[in-house]
mmCIF file of C-alpha atoms in Angstrom:
data_model
loop_
_atom_site.group_PDB
_atom_site.id
_atom_site.type_symbol
_atom_site.label_atom_id
_atom_site.label_comp_id
_atom_site.label_asym_id
_atom_site.label_seq_id
_atom_site.Cartn_x
_atom_site.Cartn_y
_atom_site.Cartn_z
ATOM 1 C CA MET Q 1 139.248 256.566 22.662
ATOM 2 C CA VAL Q 2 136.861 253.848 23.858
ATOM 3 C CA MET Q 3 136.918 253.163 27.582
ATOM 4 C CA ASP Q 4 137.551 249.550 28.597
ATOM 5 C CA ARG Q 5 135.154 249.481 31.492
ATOM 6 C CA THR Q 6 131.615 248.178 31.558
ATOM 7 C CA GLY Q 7 129.353 251.102 32.210
ATOM 8 C CA ARG Q 8 131.705 253.605 30.444
ATOM 9 C CA GLY Q 9 132.232 254.332 26.815
ATOM 10 C CA GLY Q 10 129.849 252.006 25.001
ATOM 11 C CA GLY Q 11 129.095 250.072 28.226
ATOM 12 C CA TRP Q 12 126.340 252.480 29.209
ATOM 13 C CA ALA Q 13 124.299 251.107 26.295
ATOM 14 C CA GLY Q 14 124.351 247.587 27.785
ATOM 15 C CA TRP Q 15 123.117 248.940 31.085
ATOM 16 C CA LEU Q 16 120.287 250.833 29.407
ATOM 17 C CA VAL Q 17 119.215 247.889 27.213
ATOM 18 C CA GLY Q 18 119.162 245.649 30.345
ATOM 19 C CA PHE Q 19 117.184 248.248 32.248
ATOM 20 C CA ALA Q 20 114.579 248.462 29.441
ATOM 21 C CA PHE Q 21 114.423 244.696 29.215
ATOM 22 C CA GLY Q 22 113.722 244.591 32.966
ATOM 23 C CA GLY Q 23 110.773 246.962 32.452
ATOM 24 C CA PHE Q 24 109.452 244.806 29.573
ATOM 25 C CA PHE Q 25 109.907 241.663 31.671
ATOM 26 C CA ASP Q 26 107.970 243.085 34.576
ATOM 27 C CA GLY Q 27 105.236 244.502 32.337
ATOM 28 C CA ILE Q 28 104.753 241.318 30.373
ATOM 29 C CA LEU Q 29 104.827 238.917 33.307
ATOM 30 C CA LEU Q 30 103.207 240.890 36.103
ATOM 31 C CA HIS Q 31 100.843 243.212 34.194
ATOM 32 C CA GLN Q 32 99.852 241.061 31.248
ATOM 33 C CA VAL Q 33 100.391 237.323 31.991
ATOM 34 C CA LEU Q 34 99.818 237.086 35.783
ATOM 35 C CA GLN Q 35 97.876 240.382 36.026
ATOM 36 C CA TRP Q 36 99.049 240.852 39.630
ATOM 37 C CA HIS Q 37 98.996 244.660 39.474
ATOM 38 C CA HIS Q 38 98.814 247.739 37.342
ATOM 39 C CA LEU Q 39 101.412 250.536 37.500
ATOM 40 C CA LEU Q 40 99.003 252.743 39.578
ATOM 41 C CA SER Q 41 97.129 249.983 41.437
ATOM 42 C CA LEU Q 42 97.480 251.677 44.852
ATOM 43 C CA VAL Q 43 96.931 255.230 43.569
ATOM 44 C CA GLY Q 44 93.324 254.705 42.598
ATOM 45 C CA GLY Q 45 91.466 255.927 39.603
ATOM 46 C CA ASP Q 46 89.176 254.048 37.260
ATOM 47 C CA LEU Q 47 90.120 251.535 34.579
ATOM 48 C CA ARG Q 48 90.764 254.329 32.101
ATOM 49 C CA VAL Q 49 93.528 255.742 34.308
ATOM 50 C CA GLN Q 50 94.999 252.319 34.968
ATOM 51 C CA MET Q 51 94.983 251.353 31.326
ATOM 52 C CA ALA Q 52 96.642 254.572 30.140
ATOM 53 C CA ALA Q 53 99.307 254.468 32.853
ATOM 54 C CA ASP Q 54 100.304 250.892 31.979
ATOM 55 C CA GLY Q 55 100.537 251.871 28.300
ATOM 56 C CA TYR Q 56 102.681 254.860 28.791
ATOM 57 C CA PHE Q 57 104.995 252.921 31.100
ATOM 58 C CA HIS Q 58 105.709 250.630 28.160
ATOM 59 C CA ILE Q 59 106.237 253.565 25.852
ATOM 60 C CA LEU Q 60 108.946 254.776 28.214
ATOM 61 C CA MET Q 61 110.583 251.300 28.040
ATOM 62 C CA TYR Q 62 110.488 251.474 24.221
ATOM 63 C CA VAL Q 63 112.229 254.843 24.235
ATOM 64 C CA LEU Q 64 114.987 253.594 26.650
ATOM 65 C CA ALA Q 65 115.438 250.453 24.583
ATOM 66 C CA VAL Q 66 115.825 252.444 21.332
ATOM 67 C CA VAL Q 67 118.420 254.747 22.938
ATOM 68 C CA GLY Q 68 120.296 251.774 24.358
ATOM 69 C CA LEU Q 69 120.310 249.890 21.024
ATOM 70 C CA TRP Q 70 121.516 253.099 19.302
ATOM 71 C CA GLY Q 71 124.374 253.189 21.743
ATOM 72 C CA LEU Q 72 125.263 249.534 21.072
ATOM 73 C CA PHE Q 73 125.746 250.093 17.413
ATOM 74 C CA ARG Q 74 127.799 253.247 17.736
ATOM 75 C CA PRO Q 75 131.578 252.844 17.601
ATOM 76 C CA GLY Q 76 131.913 252.569 21.396
ATOM 77 C CA GLY Q 77 129.168 250.015 21.712
ATOM 78 C CA ARG Q 78 130.454 247.882 18.868
ATOM 79 C CA THR Q 79 133.758 247.251 20.693
ATOM 80 C CA LEU Q 80 131.998 245.574 23.640
ATOM 81 C CA SER Q 81 132.724 241.862 23.894
ATOM 82 C CA GLY Q 82 129.848 239.492 24.504
ATOM 83 C CA ARG Q 83 130.829 239.101 28.128
ATOM 84 C CA ARG Q 84 131.035 242.779 28.834
ATOM 85 C CA LEU Q 85 127.738 243.395 27.091
ATOM 86 C CA LEU Q 86 126.117 240.600 29.145
ATOM 87 C CA VAL Q 87 127.508 242.031 32.375
ATOM 88 C CA GLY Q 88 126.123 245.472 31.523
ATOM 89 C CA MET Q 89 122.672 244.030 30.716
ATOM 90 C CA LEU Q 90 122.576 242.032 33.900
ATOM 91 C CA PHE Q 91 123.546 245.145 35.929
ATOM 92 C CA GLY Q 92 120.806 247.109 34.091
ATOM 93 C CA PHE Q 93 118.183 244.380 34.642
ATOM 94 C CA ALA Q 94 119.005 244.232 38.348
ATOM 95 C CA LEU Q 95 118.942 248.040 38.563
ATOM 96 C CA TRP Q 96 115.459 248.151 37.171
ATOM 97 C CA GLN Q 97 114.278 245.693 39.862
ATOM 98 C CA ALA Q 98 115.876 247.829 42.568
ATOM 99 C CA VAL Q 99 114.368 251.080 41.191
ATOM 100 C CA ASP Q 100 110.944 249.433 40.897
ATOM 101 C CA ALA Q 101 111.033 247.989 44.430
ATOM 102 C CA VAL Q 102 112.553 250.952 46.295
ATOM 103 C CA LEU Q 103 111.024 253.862 44.430
ATOM 104 C CA PHE Q 104 107.647 252.575 43.157
ATOM 105 C CA HIS Q 105 106.816 250.039 45.873
ATOM 106 C CA TRP Q 106 108.225 251.578 49.069
ATOM 107 C CA VAL Q 107 108.800 255.277 48.504
ATOM 108 C CA LEU Q 108 105.948 256.254 46.202
ATOM 109 C CA GLY Q 109 103.717 253.338 47.093
ATOM 110 C CA ILE Q 110 101.993 253.240 43.703
ATOM 111 C CA HIS Q 111 101.944 249.434 43.454
ATOM 112 C CA ARG Q 112 103.372 246.241 44.940
ATOM 113 C CA VAL Q 113 104.232 242.885 43.309
ATOM 114 C CA ARG Q 114 100.997 241.499 44.774
ATOM 115 C CA VAL Q 115 98.453 244.103 45.661
ATOM 116 C CA ASP Q 116 95.866 241.426 46.644
ATOM 117 C CA ARG Q 117 97.897 239.855 49.466
ATOM 118 C CA PRO Q 118 97.992 240.764 53.158
ATOM 119 C CA ASP Q 119 101.812 240.368 53.172
ATOM 120 C CA PRO Q 120 102.949 242.367 50.122
ATOM 121 C CA LEU Q 121 106.415 243.033 51.568
ATOM 122 C CA MET Q 122 107.271 239.331 51.460
ATOM 123 C CA TRP Q 123 106.321 239.257 47.764
ATOM 124 C CA ASP Q 124 108.402 242.384 47.111
ATOM 125 C CA LEU Q 125 111.460 240.915 48.814
ATOM 126 C CA GLY Q 126 111.065 237.556 47.119
ATOM 127 C CA TRP Q 127 110.795 239.160 43.708
ATOM 128 C CA LEU Q 128 113.747 241.450 44.379
ATOM 129 C CA THR Q 129 115.839 238.519 45.483
ATOM 130 C CA VAL Q 130 115.162 236.301 42.488
ATOM 131 C CA PHE Q 131 115.108 238.937 39.745
ATOM 132 C CA GLY Q 132 117.322 241.616 41.305
ATOM 133 C CA LEU Q 133 119.866 240.103 43.625
ATOM 134 C CA LEU Q 134 120.613 236.952 41.601
ATOM 135 C CA PRO Q 135 121.285 238.842 38.281
ATOM 136 C CA LEU Q 136 123.491 241.253 40.239
ATOM 137 C CA LEU Q 137 125.538 238.397 41.653
ATOM 138 C CA ALA Q 138 125.793 236.830 38.246
ATOM 139 C CA ALA Q 139 127.055 240.112 36.790
ATOM 140 C CA LEU Q 140 129.661 240.510 39.530
ATOM 141 C CA ALA Q 141 130.838 236.907 39.039
ATOM 142 C CA LEU Q 142 131.220 237.402 35.288
ATOM 143 C CA ARG Q 143 133.071 240.659 35.754
ATOM 144 C CA ARG Q 144 135.529 239.058 38.236
ATOM 145 C CA ARG Q 145 136.294 236.381 35.624
ATOM 146 C CA GLY Q 146 137.752 239.032 33.358
ATOM 147 C CA ARG Q 147 136.392 241.665 31.080
ATOM 148 C CA GLY Q 148 137.751 240.064 27.891
ATOM 149 C CA GLY Q 149 139.043 241.832 24.841
ATOM 150 C CA GLU Q 150 137.282 244.088 22.520
ATOM 151 C CA GLY Q 151 134.363 242.540 20.569
ATOM 152 C CA ARG Q 152 134.912 241.067 17.171
ATOM 153 C CA GLY Q 153 132.043 241.705 14.787
ATOM 154 C CA SER Q 154 128.613 242.674 16.002
ATOM 155 C CA SER Q 155 127.112 239.285 17.020
ATOM 156 C CA PRO Q 156 126.603 240.203 20.756
ATOM 157 C CA GLN Q 157 124.990 243.476 19.809
ATOM 158 C CA VAL Q 158 122.697 241.818 17.283
ATOM 159 C CA ALA Q 159 121.656 239.192 19.875
ATOM 160 C CA ALA Q 160 120.895 241.927 22.412
ATOM 161 C CA ALA Q 161 118.893 243.780 19.783
ATOM 162 C CA LEU Q 162 116.848 240.686 18.949
ATOM 163 C CA LEU Q 163 116.193 239.970 22.635
ATOM 164 C CA VAL Q 164 114.867 243.477 23.398
ATOM 165 C CA THR Q 165 112.988 243.713 20.034
ATOM 166 C CA LEU Q 166 111.180 240.464 20.607
ATOM 167 C CA SER Q 167 110.263 241.401 24.159
ATOM 168 C CA GLY Q 168 108.940 244.723 22.855
ATOM 169 C CA LEU Q 169 106.883 242.979 20.200
ATOM 170 C CA TRP Q 170 105.518 240.580 22.768
ATOM 171 C CA ALA Q 171 104.448 243.479 24.956
ATOM 172 C CA LEU Q 172 102.644 245.022 22.010
ATOM 173 C CA GLN Q 173 100.436 241.955 21.464
ATOM 174 C CA PRO Q 174 97.184 241.705 23.386
ATOM 175 C CA SER Q 175 96.693 238.324 25.027
ATOM 176 C CA THR Q 176 92.925 238.365 24.627
ATOM 177 C CA PRO Q 177 90.510 238.840 21.630
ATOM 178 C CA TYR Q 178 89.330 242.049 23.153
ATOM 179 C CA THR Q 179 90.349 245.602 22.135
ATOM 180 C CA ALA Q 180 90.060 248.366 24.722
ATOM 181 C CA VAL Q 181 89.303 251.783 23.228
ATOM 182 C CA LEU Q 182 89.626 254.992 25.231
ATOM 183 C CA PHE Q 183 87.955 258.061 23.687
ATOM 184 C CA ARG Q 184 88.660 261.724 24.411
ATOM 185 C CA PRO Q 185 86.706 263.152 27.374
ATOM 186 C CA GLY Q 186 83.541 264.714 26.167
ATOM 187 C CA THR Q 187 83.177 262.532 23.073
ATOM 188 C CA PRO Q 188 79.453 262.185 22.345
ATOM 189 C CA ASP Q 189 78.003 258.804 23.281
ATOM 190 C CA ALA Q 190 76.537 258.420 19.772
ATOM 191 C CA GLN Q 191 80.020 258.876 18.199
ATOM 192 C CA VAL Q 192 81.609 256.412 20.625
ATOM 193 C CA MET Q 193 78.959 253.767 19.930
ATOM 194 C CA ALA Q 194 79.061 254.298 16.155
ATOM 195 C CA SER Q 195 82.871 254.265 15.888
ATOM 196 C CA ALA Q 196 83.414 251.293 18.233
ATOM 197 C CA GLY Q 197 80.428 249.384 16.784
ATOM 198 C CA ALA Q 198 81.789 249.727 13.305
ATOM 199 C CA ALA Q 199 85.081 248.158 14.441
ATOM 200 C CA GLY Q 200 83.596 245.161 16.136
ATOM 201 C CA ARG Q 201 81.060 243.865 18.648
ATOM 202 C CA ILE Q 202 80.870 246.055 21.785
ATOM 203 C CA VAL Q 203 80.889 243.900 24.904
ATOM 204 C CA TRP Q 204 81.402 246.459 27.653
ATOM 205 C CA THR Q 205 81.513 250.173 28.399
ATOM 206 C CA ASP Q 206 82.405 252.024 31.585
ATOM 207 C CA PRO Q 207 79.935 254.419 33.301
ATOM 208 C CA THR Q 208 81.392 257.439 31.463
ATOM 209 C CA GLY Q 209 80.898 255.892 28.056
ATOM 210 C CA GLU Q 210 84.463 256.867 27.110
ATOM 211 C CA LEU Q 211 86.053 253.424 27.603
ATOM 212 C CA VAL Q 212 84.731 250.656 25.398
ATOM 213 C CA VAL Q 213 85.796 247.037 25.014
ATOM 214 C CA VAL Q 214 85.289 245.533 21.554
ATOM 215 C CA HIS Q 215 85.427 241.846 20.657
ATOM 216 C CA ARG Q 216 87.840 241.115 17.762
ATOM 217 C CA ALA Q 217 88.063 244.619 16.396
ATOM 218 C CA ALA Q 218 89.028 244.980 12.767
ATOM 219 C CA ALA Q 219 91.703 247.559 11.874
ATOM 220 C CA PRO Q 220 91.666 249.060 15.422
ATOM 221 C CA TRP Q 221 94.158 251.823 14.456
ATOM 222 C CA ARG Q 222 91.489 253.508 12.413
ATOM 223 C CA LEU Q 223 89.667 254.498 15.650
ATOM 224 C CA TYR Q 224 92.399 257.155 16.239
ATOM 225 C CA GLY Q 225 90.800 259.162 13.486
ATOM 226 C CA GLN Q 226 87.363 258.932 15.151
ATOM 227 C CA GLY Q 227 88.105 260.331 18.618
ATOM 228 C CA ALA Q 228 90.083 257.589 20.271
ATOM 229 C CA ILE Q 229 93.253 258.460 22.216
ATOM 230 C CA LEU Q 230 94.308 254.945 23.183
ATOM 231 C CA VAL Q 231 93.526 251.695 21.306
ATOM 232 C CA SER Q 232 94.927 248.429 22.521
ATOM 233 C CA GLY Q 233 96.464 246.144 19.983
ATOM 234 C CA SER Q 234 96.856 248.939 17.492
ATOM 235 C CA GLY Q 235 100.605 249.385 17.949
ATOM 236 C CA LEU Q 236 100.270 253.128 18.653
ATOM 237 C CA PRO Q 237 100.947 253.416 21.478
ATOM 238 C CA ALA Q 238 101.716 249.864 22.545
ATOM 239 C CA GLY Q 239 102.094 247.956 25.686
ATOM 240 C CA CYS Q 240 100.343 246.334 28.614
ATOM 241 C CA PHE Q 241 97.448 248.798 28.639
ATOM 242 C CA SER Q 242 95.816 246.303 26.216
ATOM 243 C CA GLN Q 243 95.406 243.837 29.038
ATOM 244 C CA VAL Q 244 91.889 244.393 30.409
ATOM 245 C CA ARG Q 245 89.347 241.924 31.542
ATOM 246 C CA ALA Q 246 86.038 242.265 29.787
#
């Protein structure tokens, strides 16, 4: 029997899809477009660490999104009306903002919305209000208006799948013509230069020689067979670790 409450039965999938979309939204806007922070901005570490952490953050969002979409198209998820699905997604989106602010900003202290401002708390609270509190209030208002009947067809689920898929594809794309390539520790300098140089024009390397930025790399995924462990713009893995400034 399918529960008739958002957040139970198939409703958990809406929450999870909204949570993953919140992560994509933050990663795309704050990490890639505005470049206000990295996931581990306040932890330290060189660019290699920051790049890898941002990338694996997006991988986690992809996994959550896939699980959520799987739930939406199971029998329980398919009975959700458009309103109930939207309510769940809004709750999930707001929940991500709360988890990010409370856990990552204030408890763990690994980053803030603006790490380059003397008043980061004001930026944290402003972001949480606009993108956390307002979606939460919208979800509560929609829920009070009635939960609606069971869904007819799969149009709401398809729309949610398209929204999350498009945001995931956007996160995959680099916004610059530069490809960042991170090689395994201990990879010989000659191998790094030869492999990266064959892919495109090398414009920068870090002091260790293991992180290289290549201008307009051709077929960047091939570098995985030549000692690379992360290659931006290759699609494996994907995410905002591709956003580096050469």
